[in-house]
Amino acid sequence: MKKSNRCIMLATFAVFVAFMAGFFLSRATQQTPVVQITSYTAPQTEPTAVSQDVVVFPIDINTADQTQLDALPGIGEATAKKIIDYRRENGPFHRADDLIGVKGIGQKKLNNILPYITIGGSSDEDTGS
């Protein structure tokens, strides 16, 4: 093989190797998506005044509105409405165990929300929005 053909082949090979090296290096340095993990903080002993978008635990199940109840773990919008309806029809809850009377709340769900609730006085104005 002629020397000039060998040089062309060698130069072509060198360009190919440089291209592939750049390709693999650029893929290796691409950023991967960041996953943010949040966790619940321990319930506070004293509720504090905050904006409407933030729910402060523990919440009083006798005065909590639908948004506050919906923030409880395992309690969705429908169950929050059932809690408000139950409270409206039967009066205030006297013990946390009274929540078992609400359709959709069993012992397991009650155990999950116990750290986040408190039992206080009744509300004259339930806002079941």
mmCIF file of C-alpha atoms in Angstrom:
data_model
loop_
_atom_site.group_PDB
_atom_site.id
_atom_site.type_symbol
_atom_site.label_atom_id
_atom_site.label_comp_id
_atom_site.label_asym_id
_atom_site.label_seq_id
_atom_site.Cartn_x
_atom_site.Cartn_y
_atom_site.Cartn_z
ATOM 1 C CA MET A 1 0.000 0.000 0.000
ATOM 2 C CA LYS A 2 1.270 3.461 -0.826
ATOM 3 C CA LYS A 3 2.445 5.742 1.905
ATOM 4 C CA SER A 4 -0.081 8.487 1.017
ATOM 5 C CA ASN A 5 -3.018 6.043 1.216
ATOM 6 C CA ARG A 6 -1.784 4.847 4.600
ATOM 7 C CA CYS A 7 -1.578 8.446 5.863
ATOM 8 C CA ILE A 8 -5.126 9.169 4.683
ATOM 9 C CA MET A 9 -6.437 6.026 6.382
ATOM 10 C CA LEU A 10 -4.538 6.838 9.572
ATOM 11 C CA ALA A 11 -5.847 10.426 9.577
ATOM 12 C CA THR A 12 -9.402 9.181 8.963
ATOM 13 C CA PHE A 13 -9.076 6.694 11.815
ATOM 14 C CA ALA A 14 -7.728 9.409 14.139
ATOM 15 C CA VAL A 15 -10.655 11.697 13.304
ATOM 16 C CA PHE A 16 -13.101 8.818 13.923
ATOM 17 C CA VAL A 17 -11.527 8.000 17.304
ATOM 18 C CA ALA A 18 -11.601 11.673 18.346
ATOM 19 C CA PHE A 19 -15.272 11.940 17.318
ATOM 20 C CA MET A 20 -16.261 8.828 19.260
ATOM 21 C CA ALA A 21 -14.310 9.937 22.329
ATOM 22 C CA GLY A 22 -16.116 13.300 22.270
ATOM 23 C CA PHE A 23 -19.475 11.580 21.812
ATOM 24 C CA PHE A 24 -19.023 9.268 24.804
ATOM 25 C CA LEU A 25 -17.576 12.006 27.001
ATOM 26 C CA SER A 26 -20.512 14.319 26.293
ATOM 27 C CA ARG A 27 -22.983 11.567 27.205
ATOM 28 C CA ALA A 28 -21.111 10.814 30.430
ATOM 29 C CA THR A 29 -21.281 14.440 31.584
ATOM 30 C CA GLN A 30 -25.001 14.974 30.901
ATOM 31 C CA GLN A 31 -26.877 15.801 34.083
ATOM 32 C CA THR A 32 -29.408 13.341 35.371
ATOM 33 C CA PRO A 33 -32.768 14.568 36.702
ATOM 34 C CA VAL A 34 -32.784 15.522 40.363
ATOM 35 C CA VAL A 35 -35.378 13.865 42.573
ATOM 36 C CA GLN A 36 -36.356 15.863 45.620
ATOM 37 C CA ILE A 37 -37.539 13.880 48.625
ATOM 38 C CA THR A 38 -39.505 15.657 51.287
ATOM 39 C CA SER A 39 -40.567 14.337 54.633
ATOM 40 C CA TYR A 40 -43.058 15.294 57.275
ATOM 41 C CA THR A 41 -41.761 17.171 60.256
ATOM 42 C CA ALA A 42 -42.835 16.293 63.759
ATOM 43 C CA PRO A 43 -46.196 17.762 64.707
ATOM 44 C CA GLN A 44 -45.997 21.110 66.479
ATOM 45 C CA THR A 45 -47.465 21.469 69.933
ATOM 46 C CA GLU A 46 -48.882 24.947 69.347
ATOM 47 C CA PRO A 47 -50.613 25.891 66.088
ATOM 48 C CA THR A 48 -49.280 29.084 64.573
ATOM 49 C CA ALA A 49 -50.816 31.580 62.190
ATOM 50 C CA VAL A 50 -49.545 31.015 58.660
ATOM 51 C CA SER A 51 -50.691 31.625 55.113
ATOM 52 C CA GLN A 52 -53.671 29.710 53.750
ATOM 53 C CA ASP A 53 -51.476 27.446 51.623
ATOM 54 C CA VAL A 54 -49.715 25.895 54.614
ATOM 55 C CA VAL A 55 -51.318 23.471 57.056
ATOM 56 C CA VAL A 56 -49.808 23.382 60.538
ATOM 57 C CA PHE A 57 -50.094 20.146 62.478
ATOM 58 C CA PRO A 58 -51.694 19.035 64.677
ATOM 59 C CA ILE A 59 -55.047 20.141 63.328
ATOM 60 C CA ASP A 60 -58.235 20.225 65.386
ATOM 61 C CA ILE A 61 -60.637 17.828 63.684
ATOM 62 C CA ASN A 62 -63.599 19.695 65.188
ATOM 63 C CA THR A 63 -62.708 22.997 63.523
ATOM 64 C CA ALA A 64 -60.593 21.970 60.519
ATOM 65 C CA ASP A 65 -61.837 22.874 57.062
ATOM 66 C CA GLN A 66 -61.677 20.585 54.032
ATOM 67 C CA THR A 67 -58.235 21.819 52.952
ATOM 68 C CA GLN A 68 -56.742 21.094 56.361
ATOM 69 C CA LEU A 69 -58.342 17.648 56.579
ATOM 70 C CA ASP A 70 -57.233 16.846 53.017
ATOM 71 C CA ALA A 71 -53.621 17.488 54.107
ATOM 72 C CA LEU A 72 -53.757 14.553 56.531
ATOM 73 C CA PRO A 73 -51.918 11.437 55.306
ATOM 74 C CA GLY A 74 -54.325 9.068 53.584
ATOM 75 C CA ILE A 75 -57.251 11.508 53.717
ATOM 76 C CA GLY A 76 -58.356 12.742 50.319
ATOM 77 C CA GLU A 77 -60.892 15.322 49.272
ATOM 78 C CA ALA A 78 -63.839 12.893 49.473
ATOM 79 C CA THR A 79 -62.962 11.614 52.957
ATOM 80 C CA ALA A 80 -62.352 15.168 54.191
ATOM 81 C CA LYS A 81 -65.862 16.075 53.042
ATOM 82 C CA LYS A 82 -67.246 12.978 54.821
ATOM 83 C CA ILE A 83 -65.544 14.056 58.057
ATOM 84 C CA ILE A 84 -67.116 17.512 57.802
ATOM 85 C CA ASP A 85 -70.537 16.046 56.957
ATOM 86 C CA TYR A 86 -70.279 13.577 59.873
ATOM 87 C CA ARG A 87 -69.277 16.381 62.236
ATOM 88 C CA ARG A 88 -72.156 18.544 61.001
ATOM 89 C CA GLU A 89 -74.716 15.730 61.464
ATOM 90 C CA ASN A 90 -73.415 14.227 64.740
ATOM 91 C CA GLY A 91 -71.754 17.140 66.507
ATOM 92 C CA PRO A 92 -68.120 17.488 67.550
ATOM 93 C CA PHE A 93 -65.782 14.559 67.967
ATOM 94 C CA HIS A 94 -65.086 13.776 71.621
ATOM 95 C CA ARG A 95 -62.266 11.284 71.031
ATOM 96 C CA ALA A 96 -60.054 10.470 68.072
ATOM 97 C CA ASP A 97 -61.648 7.007 67.963
ATOM 98 C CA ASP A 98 -64.945 8.695 66.986
ATOM 99 C CA LEU A 99 -63.462 9.099 63.498
ATOM 100 C CA ILE A 100 -64.058 5.358 62.976
ATOM 101 C CA GLY A 101 -67.723 6.312 62.481
ATOM 102 C CA VAL A 102 -66.810 8.196 59.295
ATOM 103 C CA LYS A 103 -67.226 6.008 56.211
ATOM 104 C CA GLY A 104 -63.789 5.363 54.699
ATOM 105 C CA ILE A 105 -61.828 5.621 57.947
ATOM 106 C CA GLY A 106 -60.768 2.390 59.560
ATOM 107 C CA GLN A 107 -58.374 1.631 62.389
ATOM 108 C CA LYS A 108 -55.308 1.613 60.128
ATOM 109 C CA LYS A 109 -56.099 5.019 58.614
ATOM 110 C CA LEU A 110 -56.914 6.394 62.067
ATOM 111 C CA ASN A 111 -53.555 5.172 63.403
ATOM 112 C CA ASN A 112 -51.797 6.941 60.495
ATOM 113 C CA ILE A 113 -53.399 10.313 61.217
ATOM 114 C CA LEU A 114 -53.321 10.254 65.050
ATOM 115 C CA PRO A 115 -49.978 12.121 65.284
ATOM 116 C CA TYR A 116 -51.393 14.918 63.124
ATOM 117 C CA ILE A 117 -54.739 15.590 64.820
ATOM 118 C CA THR A 118 -56.077 16.941 68.071
ATOM 119 C CA ILE A 119 -59.570 17.118 69.547
ATOM 120 C CA GLY A 120 -60.768 20.588 70.467
ATOM 121 C CA GLY A 121 -64.039 22.462 70.766
ATOM 122 C CA SER A 122 -66.758 22.454 68.146
ATOM 123 C CA SER A 123 -67.124 25.082 65.497
ATOM 124 C CA ASP A 124 -70.347 26.997 64.868
ATOM 125 C CA GLU A 125 -69.181 27.603 61.328
ATOM 126 C CA ASP A 126 -68.016 24.553 59.384
ATOM 127 C CA THR A 127 -66.670 25.547 55.999
ATOM 128 C CA GLY A 128 -67.018 22.434 53.908
ATOM 129 C CA SER A 129 -65.762 24.167 50.764
#
